[in-house]
Short mmCIF file of C-alpha atoms in Angstrom, two decimals:
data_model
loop_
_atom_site.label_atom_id
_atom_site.label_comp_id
_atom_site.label_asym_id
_atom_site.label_seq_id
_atom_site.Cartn_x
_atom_site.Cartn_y
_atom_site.Cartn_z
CA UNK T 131 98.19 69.34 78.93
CA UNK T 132 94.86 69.50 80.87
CA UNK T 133 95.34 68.13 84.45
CA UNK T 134 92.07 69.11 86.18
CA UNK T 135 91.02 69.13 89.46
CA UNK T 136 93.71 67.17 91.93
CA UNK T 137 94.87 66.06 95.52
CA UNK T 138 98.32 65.56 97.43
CA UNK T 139 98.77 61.91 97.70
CA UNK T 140 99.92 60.96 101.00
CA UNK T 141 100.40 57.65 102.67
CA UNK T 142 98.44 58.60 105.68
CA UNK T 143 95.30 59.72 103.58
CA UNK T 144 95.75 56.91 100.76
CA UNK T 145 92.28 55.23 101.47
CA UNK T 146 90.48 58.37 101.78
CA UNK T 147 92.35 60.04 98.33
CA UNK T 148 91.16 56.46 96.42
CA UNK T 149 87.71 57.19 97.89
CA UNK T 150 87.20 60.72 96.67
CA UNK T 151 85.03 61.39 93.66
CA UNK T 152 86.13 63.75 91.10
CA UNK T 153 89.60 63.36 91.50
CA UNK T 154 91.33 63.75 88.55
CA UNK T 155 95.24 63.55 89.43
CA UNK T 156 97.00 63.07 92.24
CA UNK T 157 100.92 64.76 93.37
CA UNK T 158 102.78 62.51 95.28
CA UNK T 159 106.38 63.36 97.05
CA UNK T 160 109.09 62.47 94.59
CA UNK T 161 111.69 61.66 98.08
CA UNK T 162 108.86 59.20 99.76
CA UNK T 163 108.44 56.89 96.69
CA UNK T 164 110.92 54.16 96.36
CA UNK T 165 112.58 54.15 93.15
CA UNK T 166 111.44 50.58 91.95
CA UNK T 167 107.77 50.21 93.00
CA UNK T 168 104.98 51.89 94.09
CA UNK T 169 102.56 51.55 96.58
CA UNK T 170 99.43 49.91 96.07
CA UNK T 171 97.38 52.54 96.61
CA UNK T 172 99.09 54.36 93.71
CA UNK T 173 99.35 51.47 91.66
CA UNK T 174 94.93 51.28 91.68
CA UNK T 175 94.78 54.95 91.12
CA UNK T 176 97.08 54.51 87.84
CA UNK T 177 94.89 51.79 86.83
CA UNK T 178 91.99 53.85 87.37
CA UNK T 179 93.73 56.42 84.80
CA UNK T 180 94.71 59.15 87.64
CA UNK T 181 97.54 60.92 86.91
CA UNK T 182 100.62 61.18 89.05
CA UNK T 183 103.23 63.62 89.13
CA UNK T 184 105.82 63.66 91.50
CA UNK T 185 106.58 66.94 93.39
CA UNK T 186 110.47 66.64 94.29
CA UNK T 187 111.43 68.95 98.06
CA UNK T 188 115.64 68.18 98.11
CA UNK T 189 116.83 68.92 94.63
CA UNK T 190 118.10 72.61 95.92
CA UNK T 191 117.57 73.98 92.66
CA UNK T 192 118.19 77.75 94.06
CA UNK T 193 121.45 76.35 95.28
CA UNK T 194 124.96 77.84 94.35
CA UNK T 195 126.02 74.28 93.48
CA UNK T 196 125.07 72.33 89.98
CA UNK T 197 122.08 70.09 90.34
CA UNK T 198 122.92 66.71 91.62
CA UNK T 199 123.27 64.15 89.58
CA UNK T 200 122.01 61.49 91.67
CA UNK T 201 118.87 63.49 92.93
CA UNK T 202 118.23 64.50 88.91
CA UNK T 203 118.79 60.44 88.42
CA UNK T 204 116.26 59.61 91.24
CA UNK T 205 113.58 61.96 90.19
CA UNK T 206 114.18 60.46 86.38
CA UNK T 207 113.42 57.39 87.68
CA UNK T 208 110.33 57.79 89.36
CA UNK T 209 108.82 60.49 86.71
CA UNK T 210 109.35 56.90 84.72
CA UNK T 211 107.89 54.29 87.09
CA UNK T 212 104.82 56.86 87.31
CA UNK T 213 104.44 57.60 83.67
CA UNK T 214 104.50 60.70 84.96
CA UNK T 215 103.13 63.62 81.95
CA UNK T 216 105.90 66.29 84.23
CA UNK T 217 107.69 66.83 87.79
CA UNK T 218 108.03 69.71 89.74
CA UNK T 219 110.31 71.20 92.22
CA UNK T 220 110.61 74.17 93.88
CA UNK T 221 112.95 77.63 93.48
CA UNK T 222 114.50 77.45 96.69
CA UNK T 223 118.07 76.20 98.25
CA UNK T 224 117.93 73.98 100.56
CA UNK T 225 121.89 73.41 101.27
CA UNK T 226 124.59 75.41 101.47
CA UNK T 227 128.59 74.96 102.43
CA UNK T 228 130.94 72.53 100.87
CA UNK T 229 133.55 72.65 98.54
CA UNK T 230 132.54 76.22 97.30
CA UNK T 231 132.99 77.45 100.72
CA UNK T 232 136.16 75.19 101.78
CA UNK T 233 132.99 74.69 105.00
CA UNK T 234 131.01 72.11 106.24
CA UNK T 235 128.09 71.46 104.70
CA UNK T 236 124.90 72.39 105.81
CA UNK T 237 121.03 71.45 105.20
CA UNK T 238 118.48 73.38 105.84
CA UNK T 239 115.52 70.75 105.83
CA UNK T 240 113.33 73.45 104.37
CA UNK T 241 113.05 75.59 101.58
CA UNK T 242 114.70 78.51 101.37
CA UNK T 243 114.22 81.79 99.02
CA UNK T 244 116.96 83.15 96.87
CA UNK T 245 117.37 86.67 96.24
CA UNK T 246 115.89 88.06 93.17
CA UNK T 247 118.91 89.43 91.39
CA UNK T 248 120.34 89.18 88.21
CA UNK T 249 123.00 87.55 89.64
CA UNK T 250 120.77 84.89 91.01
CA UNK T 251 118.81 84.35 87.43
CA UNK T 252 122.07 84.00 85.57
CA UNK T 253 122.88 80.91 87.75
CA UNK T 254 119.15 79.84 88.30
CA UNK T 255 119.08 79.49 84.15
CA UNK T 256 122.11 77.90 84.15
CA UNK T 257 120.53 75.02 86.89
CA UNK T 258 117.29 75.14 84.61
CA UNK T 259 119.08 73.68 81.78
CA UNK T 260 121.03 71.26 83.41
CA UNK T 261 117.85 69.97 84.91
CA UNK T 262 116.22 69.76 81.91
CA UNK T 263 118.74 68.15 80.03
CA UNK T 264 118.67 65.48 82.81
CA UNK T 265 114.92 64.40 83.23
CA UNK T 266 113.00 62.48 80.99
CA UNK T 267 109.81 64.42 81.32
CA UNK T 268 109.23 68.55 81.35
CA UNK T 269 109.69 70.03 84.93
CA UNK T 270 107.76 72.67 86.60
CA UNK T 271 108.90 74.80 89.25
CA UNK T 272 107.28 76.42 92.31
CA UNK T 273 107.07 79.59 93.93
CA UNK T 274 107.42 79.35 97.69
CA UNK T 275 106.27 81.02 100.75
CA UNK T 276 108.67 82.72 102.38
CA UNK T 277 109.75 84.19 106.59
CA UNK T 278 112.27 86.46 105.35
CA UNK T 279 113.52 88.17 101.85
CA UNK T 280 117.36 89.35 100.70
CA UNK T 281 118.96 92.64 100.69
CA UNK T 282 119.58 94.40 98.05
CA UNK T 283 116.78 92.35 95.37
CA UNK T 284 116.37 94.07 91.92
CA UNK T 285 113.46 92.14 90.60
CA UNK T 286 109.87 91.83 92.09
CA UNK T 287 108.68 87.89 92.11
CA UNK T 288 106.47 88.02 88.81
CA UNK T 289 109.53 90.07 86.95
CA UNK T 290 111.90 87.01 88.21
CA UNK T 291 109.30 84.63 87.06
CA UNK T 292 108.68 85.99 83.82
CA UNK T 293 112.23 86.66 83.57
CA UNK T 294 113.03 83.05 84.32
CA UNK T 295 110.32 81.62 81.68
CA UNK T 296 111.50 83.75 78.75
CA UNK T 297 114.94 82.85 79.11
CA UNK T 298 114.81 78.87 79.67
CA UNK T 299 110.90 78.18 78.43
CA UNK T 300 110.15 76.92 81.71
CA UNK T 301 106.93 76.51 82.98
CA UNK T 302 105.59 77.33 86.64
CA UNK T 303 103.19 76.14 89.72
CA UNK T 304 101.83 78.21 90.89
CA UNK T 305 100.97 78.10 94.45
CA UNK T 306 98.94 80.78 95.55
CA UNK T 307 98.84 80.36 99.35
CA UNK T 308 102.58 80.72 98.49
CA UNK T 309 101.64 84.34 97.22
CA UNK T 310 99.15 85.06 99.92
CA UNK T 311 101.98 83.98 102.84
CA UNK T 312 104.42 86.39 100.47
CA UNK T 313 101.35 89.22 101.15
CA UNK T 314 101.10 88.79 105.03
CA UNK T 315 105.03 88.30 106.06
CA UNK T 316 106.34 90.34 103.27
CA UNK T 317 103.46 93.36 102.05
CA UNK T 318 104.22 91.56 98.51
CA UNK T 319 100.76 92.10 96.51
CA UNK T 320 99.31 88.51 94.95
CA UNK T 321 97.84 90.10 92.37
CA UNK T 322 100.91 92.58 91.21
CA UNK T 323 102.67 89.06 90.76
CA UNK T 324 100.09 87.62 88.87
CA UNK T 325 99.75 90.81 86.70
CA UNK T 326 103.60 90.26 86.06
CA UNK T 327 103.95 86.55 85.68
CA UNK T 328 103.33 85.02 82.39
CA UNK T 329 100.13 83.24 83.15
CA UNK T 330 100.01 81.60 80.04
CA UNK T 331 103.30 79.34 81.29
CA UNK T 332 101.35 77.64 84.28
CA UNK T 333 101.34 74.25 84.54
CA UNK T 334 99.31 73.65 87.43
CA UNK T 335 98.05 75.59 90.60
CA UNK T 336 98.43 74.73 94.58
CA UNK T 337 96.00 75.72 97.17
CA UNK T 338 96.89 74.95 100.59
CA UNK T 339 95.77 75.83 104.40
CA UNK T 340 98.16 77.83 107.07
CA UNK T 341 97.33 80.13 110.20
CA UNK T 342 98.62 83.64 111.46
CA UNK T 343 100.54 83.60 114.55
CA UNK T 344 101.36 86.83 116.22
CA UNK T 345 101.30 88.73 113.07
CA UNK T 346 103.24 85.91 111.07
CA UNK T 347 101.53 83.28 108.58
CA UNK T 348 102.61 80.32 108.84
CA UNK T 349 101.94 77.60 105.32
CA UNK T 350 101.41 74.65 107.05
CA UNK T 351 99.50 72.53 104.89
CA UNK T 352 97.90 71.17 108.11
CA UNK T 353 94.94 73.48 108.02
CA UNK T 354 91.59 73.96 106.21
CA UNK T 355 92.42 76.21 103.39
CA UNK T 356 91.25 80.16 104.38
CA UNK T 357 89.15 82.58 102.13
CA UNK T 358 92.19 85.02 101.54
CA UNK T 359 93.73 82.18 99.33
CA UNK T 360 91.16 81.35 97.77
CA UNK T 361 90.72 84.93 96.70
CA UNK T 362 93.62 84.97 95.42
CA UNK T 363 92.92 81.62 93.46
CA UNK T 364 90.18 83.46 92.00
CA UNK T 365 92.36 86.25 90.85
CA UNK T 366 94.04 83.78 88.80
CA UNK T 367 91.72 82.27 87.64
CA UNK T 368 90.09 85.57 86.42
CA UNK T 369 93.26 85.95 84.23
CA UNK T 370 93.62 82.46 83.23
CA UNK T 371 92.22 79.26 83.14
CA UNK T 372 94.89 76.72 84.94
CA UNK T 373 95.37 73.36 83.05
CA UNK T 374 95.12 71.86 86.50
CA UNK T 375 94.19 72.87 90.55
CA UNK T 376 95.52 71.01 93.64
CA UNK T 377 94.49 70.57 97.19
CA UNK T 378 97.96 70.48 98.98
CA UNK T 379 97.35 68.79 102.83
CA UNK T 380 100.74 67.49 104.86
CA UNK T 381 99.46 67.00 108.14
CA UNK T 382 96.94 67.06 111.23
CA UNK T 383 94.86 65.22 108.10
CA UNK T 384 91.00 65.55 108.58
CA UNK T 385 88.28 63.17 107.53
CA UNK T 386 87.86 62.60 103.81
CA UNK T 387 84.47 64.46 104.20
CA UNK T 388 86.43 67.84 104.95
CA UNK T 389 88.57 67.14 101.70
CA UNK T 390 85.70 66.93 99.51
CA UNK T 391 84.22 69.97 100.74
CA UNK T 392 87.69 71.83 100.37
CA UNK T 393 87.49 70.24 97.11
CA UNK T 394 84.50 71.37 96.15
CA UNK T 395 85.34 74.95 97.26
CA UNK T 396 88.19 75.54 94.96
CA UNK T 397 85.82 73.95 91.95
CA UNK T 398 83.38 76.60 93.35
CA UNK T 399 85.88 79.25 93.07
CA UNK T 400 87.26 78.68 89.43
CA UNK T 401 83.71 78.54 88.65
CA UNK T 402 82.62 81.85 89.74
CA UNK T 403 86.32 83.45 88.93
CA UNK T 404 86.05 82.88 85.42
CA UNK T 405 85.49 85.56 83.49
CA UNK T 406 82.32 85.63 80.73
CA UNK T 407 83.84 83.61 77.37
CA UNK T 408 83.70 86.02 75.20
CA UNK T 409 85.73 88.75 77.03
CA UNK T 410 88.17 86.07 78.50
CA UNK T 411 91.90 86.87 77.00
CA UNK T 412 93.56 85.02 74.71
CA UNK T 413 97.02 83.60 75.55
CA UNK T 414 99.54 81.39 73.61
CA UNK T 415 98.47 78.80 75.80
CA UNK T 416 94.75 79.29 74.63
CA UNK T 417 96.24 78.37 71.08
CA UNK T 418 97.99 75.23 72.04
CA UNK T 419 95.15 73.96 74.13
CA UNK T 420 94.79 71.06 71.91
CA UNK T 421 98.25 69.15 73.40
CA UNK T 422 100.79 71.58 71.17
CA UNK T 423 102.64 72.44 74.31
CA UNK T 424 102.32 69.54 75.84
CA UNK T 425 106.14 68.91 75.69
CA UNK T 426 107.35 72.07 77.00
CA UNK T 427 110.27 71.39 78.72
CA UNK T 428 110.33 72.64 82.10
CA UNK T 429 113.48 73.58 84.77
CA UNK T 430 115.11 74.97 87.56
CA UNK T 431 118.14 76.94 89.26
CA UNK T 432 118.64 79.46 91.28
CA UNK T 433 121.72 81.53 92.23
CA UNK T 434 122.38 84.46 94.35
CA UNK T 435 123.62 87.67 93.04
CA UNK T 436 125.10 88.86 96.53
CA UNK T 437 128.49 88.65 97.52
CA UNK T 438 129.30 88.37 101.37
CA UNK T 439 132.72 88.71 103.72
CA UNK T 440 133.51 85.54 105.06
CA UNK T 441 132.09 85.60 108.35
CA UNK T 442 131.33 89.17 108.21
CA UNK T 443 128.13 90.03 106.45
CA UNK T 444 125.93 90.72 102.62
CA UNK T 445 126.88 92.82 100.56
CA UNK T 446 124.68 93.65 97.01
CA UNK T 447 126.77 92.91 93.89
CA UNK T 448 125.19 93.55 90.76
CA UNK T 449 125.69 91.32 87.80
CA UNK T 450 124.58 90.99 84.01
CA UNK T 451 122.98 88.17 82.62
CA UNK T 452 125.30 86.65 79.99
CA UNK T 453 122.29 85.17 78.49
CA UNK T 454 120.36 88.45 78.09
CA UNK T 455 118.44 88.30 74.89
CA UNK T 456 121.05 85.66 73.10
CA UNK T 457 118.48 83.28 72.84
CA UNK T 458 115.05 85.26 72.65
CA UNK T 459 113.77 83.89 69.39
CA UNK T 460 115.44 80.83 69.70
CA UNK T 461 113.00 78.05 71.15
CA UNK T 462 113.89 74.46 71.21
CA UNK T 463 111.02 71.78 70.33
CA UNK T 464 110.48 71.12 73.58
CA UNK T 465 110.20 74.78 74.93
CA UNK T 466 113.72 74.99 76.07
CA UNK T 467 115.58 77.82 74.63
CA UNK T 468 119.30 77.54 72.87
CA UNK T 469 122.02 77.23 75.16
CA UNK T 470 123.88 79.83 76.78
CA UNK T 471 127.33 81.13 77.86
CA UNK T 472 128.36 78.97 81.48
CA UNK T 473 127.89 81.43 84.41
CA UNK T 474 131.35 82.75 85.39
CA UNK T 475 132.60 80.70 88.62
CA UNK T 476 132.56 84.04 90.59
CA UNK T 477 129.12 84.35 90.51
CA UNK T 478 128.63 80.92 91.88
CA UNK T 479 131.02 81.77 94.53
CA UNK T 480 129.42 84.90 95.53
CA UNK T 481 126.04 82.99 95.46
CA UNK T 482 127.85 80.31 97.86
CA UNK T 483 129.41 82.50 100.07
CA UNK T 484 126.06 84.35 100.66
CA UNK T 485 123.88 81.45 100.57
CA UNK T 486 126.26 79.38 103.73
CA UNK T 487 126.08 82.76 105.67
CA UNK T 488 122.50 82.92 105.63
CA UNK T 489 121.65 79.07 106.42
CA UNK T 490 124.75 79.43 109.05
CA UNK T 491 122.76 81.94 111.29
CA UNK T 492 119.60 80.53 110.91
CA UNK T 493 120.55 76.60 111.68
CA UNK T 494 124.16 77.36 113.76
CA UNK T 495 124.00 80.89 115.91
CA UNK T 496 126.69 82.60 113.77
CA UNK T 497 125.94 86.56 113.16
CA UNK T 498 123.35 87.80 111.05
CA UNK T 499 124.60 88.90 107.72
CA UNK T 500 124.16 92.40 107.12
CA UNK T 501 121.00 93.66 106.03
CA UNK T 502 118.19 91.20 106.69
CA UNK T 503 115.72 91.83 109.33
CA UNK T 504 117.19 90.19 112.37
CA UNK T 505 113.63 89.59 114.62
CA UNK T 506 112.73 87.72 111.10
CA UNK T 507 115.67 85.77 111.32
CA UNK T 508 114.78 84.68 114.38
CA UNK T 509 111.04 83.69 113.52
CA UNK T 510 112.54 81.46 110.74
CA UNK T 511 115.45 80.43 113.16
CA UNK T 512 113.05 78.98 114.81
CA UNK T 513 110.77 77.49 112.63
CA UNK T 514 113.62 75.57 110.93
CA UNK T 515 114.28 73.83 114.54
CA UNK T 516 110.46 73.49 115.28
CA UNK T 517 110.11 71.62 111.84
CA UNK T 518 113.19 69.46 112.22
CA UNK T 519 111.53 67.96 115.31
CA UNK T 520 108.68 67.51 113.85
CA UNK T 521 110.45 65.32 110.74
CA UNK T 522 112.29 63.38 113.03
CA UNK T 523 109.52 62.48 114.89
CA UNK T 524 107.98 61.28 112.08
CA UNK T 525 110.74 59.20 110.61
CA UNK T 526 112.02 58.15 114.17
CA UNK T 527 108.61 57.59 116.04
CA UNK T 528 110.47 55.72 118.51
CA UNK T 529 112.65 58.71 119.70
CA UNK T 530 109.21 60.82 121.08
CA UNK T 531 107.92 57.16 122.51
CA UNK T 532 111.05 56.43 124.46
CA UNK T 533 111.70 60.08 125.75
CA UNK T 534 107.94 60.61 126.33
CA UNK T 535 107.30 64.74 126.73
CA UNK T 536 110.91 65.03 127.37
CA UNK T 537 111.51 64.83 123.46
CA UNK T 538 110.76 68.08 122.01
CA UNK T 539 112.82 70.05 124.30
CA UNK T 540 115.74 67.71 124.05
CA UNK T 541 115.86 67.86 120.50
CA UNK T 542 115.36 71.51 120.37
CA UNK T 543 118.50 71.55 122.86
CA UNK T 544 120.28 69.44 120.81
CA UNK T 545 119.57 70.91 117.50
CA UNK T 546 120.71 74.21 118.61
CA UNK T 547 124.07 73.26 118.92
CA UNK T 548 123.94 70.79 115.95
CA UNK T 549 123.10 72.03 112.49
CA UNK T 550 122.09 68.94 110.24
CA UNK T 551 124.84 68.00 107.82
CA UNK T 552 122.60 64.62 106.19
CA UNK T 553 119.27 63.65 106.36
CA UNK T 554 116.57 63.12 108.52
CA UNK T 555 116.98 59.57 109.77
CA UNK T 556 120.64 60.72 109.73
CA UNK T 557 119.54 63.43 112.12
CA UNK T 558 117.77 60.77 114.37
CA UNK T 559 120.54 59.21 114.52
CA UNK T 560 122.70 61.95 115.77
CA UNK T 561 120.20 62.68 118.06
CA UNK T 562 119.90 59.12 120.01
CA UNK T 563 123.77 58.99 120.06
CA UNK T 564 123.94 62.79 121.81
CA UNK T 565 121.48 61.72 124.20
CA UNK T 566 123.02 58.82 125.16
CA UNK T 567 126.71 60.23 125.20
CA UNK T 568 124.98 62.85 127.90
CA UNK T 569 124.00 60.08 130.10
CA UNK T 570 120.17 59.75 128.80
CA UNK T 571 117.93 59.43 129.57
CA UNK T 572 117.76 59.27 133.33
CA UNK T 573 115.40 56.55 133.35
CA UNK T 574 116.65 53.53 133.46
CA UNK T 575 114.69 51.33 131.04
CA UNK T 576 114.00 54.25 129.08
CA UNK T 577 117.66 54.60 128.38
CA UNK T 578 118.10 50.38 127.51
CA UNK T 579 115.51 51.16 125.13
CA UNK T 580 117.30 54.10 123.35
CA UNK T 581 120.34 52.30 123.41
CA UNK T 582 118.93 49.36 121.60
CA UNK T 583 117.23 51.55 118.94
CA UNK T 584 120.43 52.81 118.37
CA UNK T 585 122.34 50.03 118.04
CA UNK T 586 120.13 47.81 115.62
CA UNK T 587 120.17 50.97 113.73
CA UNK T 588 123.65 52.50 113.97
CA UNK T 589 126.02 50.10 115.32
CA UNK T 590 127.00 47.72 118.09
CA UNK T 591 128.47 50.72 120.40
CA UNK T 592 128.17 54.29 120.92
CA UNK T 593 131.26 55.97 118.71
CA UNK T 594 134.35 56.28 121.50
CA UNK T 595 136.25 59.55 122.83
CA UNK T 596 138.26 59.86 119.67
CA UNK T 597 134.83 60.03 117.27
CA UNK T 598 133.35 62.04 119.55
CA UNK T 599 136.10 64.18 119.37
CA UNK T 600 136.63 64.54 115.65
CA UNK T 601 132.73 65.53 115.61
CA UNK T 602 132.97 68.13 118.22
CA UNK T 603 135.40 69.82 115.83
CA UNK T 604 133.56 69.43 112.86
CA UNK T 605 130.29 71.41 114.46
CA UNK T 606 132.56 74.20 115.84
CA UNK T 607 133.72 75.06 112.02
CA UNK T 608 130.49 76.22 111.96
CA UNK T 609 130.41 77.97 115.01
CA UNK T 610 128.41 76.23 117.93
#
């Protein structure tokens, strides 16, 4: 299906997004929608006839654990209120602990990479299907940018892509300032990946701004996009011909006039990029240009082929794919292929066990596990708390007005000790109530104020000794 040129729909940009010319879709955040209407901004845009797919961020398809059914129910639902042609999500965990672990479960607010094993793809394919089976549309799934990468990985990212789309028939997105963070933090070549990836199975494309800090790049969506990614837009683009392109922009949003131009940069790009028609290769995608893929079914998991001591550290297993070349041949309509064996419940252990290790140093102080790079541990550590204010400030707006520049470090304090177990307003939540159990804050009125926010929101009184008690014990299970 041809998409063409697009922009991330956000609430704070709506008016400027409805006044853009040229626009042909729009990607809106699958969690920020409500599930039975839309807002009016999106509502004109449909009736203008732009597309809108929702792009879901807590689905933890990477996870050890089966999808959810009541996240894959809530992205149904508002791939349906949209009319949405696909959604996408992201390979990436996002959680970890829980039953698999007999732990506390832990979210990471962020996503996360999985190691590329075989371990991992035997559980990811498993997820894929399960996903699929679920949602009502096809489903696309993202590379991300990553801080930090596993021990012990067997596969290079356009082998685990192009592993992952012959086995399930999934298709991808493709975001290549994903691929150009991959380059700076990790010496991981864009266009090796691209050369490896099955180009032919993109669904769509994101460009998106970040910065370097101190050697490090950071994708923050919240600057202008850089010439480095879009050189490596144009080295897919010399390879392929994307059925759509999107401008990706979270935050620190700039006038609708810089949009355009960024805009009109990535058309300017895919112009020049494309190579002259009559040496441009032919792909199976070429052939089905007229709408015969356009219901490819699309999905997502990913597992962890690493097994890790309790505690202790990561150790490399190796595993083989019980799905290795029993379906090749055997496409479904839709682009899914025949079902496989169930991935043995060890590997989803190991994949657990590794996966609550890894989020348990970076979000609760417990040790490293062995063999990742520990001063990159610490970058992400870091990042992960850094972001989590950020959120919170956004949802709670209230919390940074009440404690005024006291807020940041506060949090930061208090998120140190506290991984997040829930969600963000959850997290706010939390936050008020350790604040005001530590005799914030000092000021007077401030601290009236802070107690009423958290009482219209929470209850009638802060939780008493015994609460506070049971929830000390719960955070030092996890070691702080």
């Amino acid at each position: 299906m041809e998409l063409g040129i697009g922009i991330g729909w956000r609430p704070e940009i709506a008016d400027e997004v409805e006044a853009l010319t040229g626009v042909d879709w729009v990607e809106a955040v699958a969690e920020n929608l409500c599930a039975d209407h839309l807002p009016d901004s999106l509502v004109r845009l449909r009736e203008r006839g732009v597309r809108v797919v929702p792009h879901g961020v807590a689905l933890g398809l990477g996870g050890a654990d089966r999808p959810d059914p009541a996240r894959l129910a809530s992205l149904a639902a508002r791939a349906e209120l949209l009319g949405a042609p696909l959604v996408t999500e992201h390979i990436a965990f996002v959680r970890a602990g829980g039953p698999l672990t007999a732990s506390p479960r832990l979210e990471a607010g962020h996503l996360l990479p999985v190691p590329r094993t075989w371990d991992a793809l035997d559980v990811l394919c498993e997820n894929v299907r399960i996903a699929q089976d679920s949602l009502p549309v096809p489903l696309a799934l993202e590379n991300i940018a990553a801080l930090i990468t596993w021990p012990g990985e067997e596969l290079t990212e356009g082998q685990f892509l192009a592993e992952l789309v012959e086995r399930t028939g999934v298709r991808l997105l493709i975001d290549v300032a994903n691929l150009h963070t991959n380059h700076v933090n990790l010496g991981q070549d864009p266009a090796k990946a691209l050369d490896e990836l099955p180009v032919e199975a993109i669904a769509y494309v994101h460009v998106a701004g970040g910065v370097e800090r101190n050697g490090v790049w950071h994708d923050t969506h919240a600057h202008p996009v850089t010439a480095p990614v879009l050189q490596v837009l144009a080295e897919l683009r010399s390879r392929v011909d994307p059925p759509g392109v999107l401008l990706e922009r979270d935050d620190a949003f700039p006038p609708a006039t810089e949009l355009a131009a960024e805009l009109d940069a990535i058309r300017a790009t895919l112009r020049r990029a494309a190579p002259p028609a009559d040496s441009r290769p032919t792909t199976p995608r070429d052939a089905a240009r007229d709408g015969d893929d356009a219901g490819v079914g699309v999905g997502v998991g990913v597992g962890v082929g690493v097994g890790v001591g309790v505690g202790v550290g990561v150790g490399v297993g190796v595993g083989v794919s019980e799905s290795d070349g029993d379906d090749a041949g055997n496409g479904v309509g839709d682009g899914r292929r025949a079902p496989a064996a169930p991935v043995p419940a060890g590997t989803r252990d190991r994949t657990a066990v590794a996966q609550t290790a890894l989020l348990s140093a970076l979000v609760a102080g417990t040790p490293a596990p062995e063999g990742f790079d520990h001063r990159r541990l610490r970058v992400q550590s870091r990042a992960l708390a850094a972001k989590r204010a950020d959120v919170v400030a956004k949802v709670a707006p209230e919390l940074p007005e009440i404690l005024g520049d006291g807020y940041r470090a506060a949090f930061l304090a208090y998120a140190g000790g506290r991984p997040m177990s829930g969600g963000y307003r959850r997290d706010a939540l939390d936050f008020a109530e350790h604040v005001l159990i530590a005799g914030g804050p000092a000021d007077p009125v401030a601290r009236r104020r802070l107690t009423y926010w958290w009482q219209d929101r929470s209850g009638a009184r802060p939780p008493r000794r015994t609460t506070r008690l049971v929830r000390a014990a719960r955070a030092a299970l996890v070691g702080k």
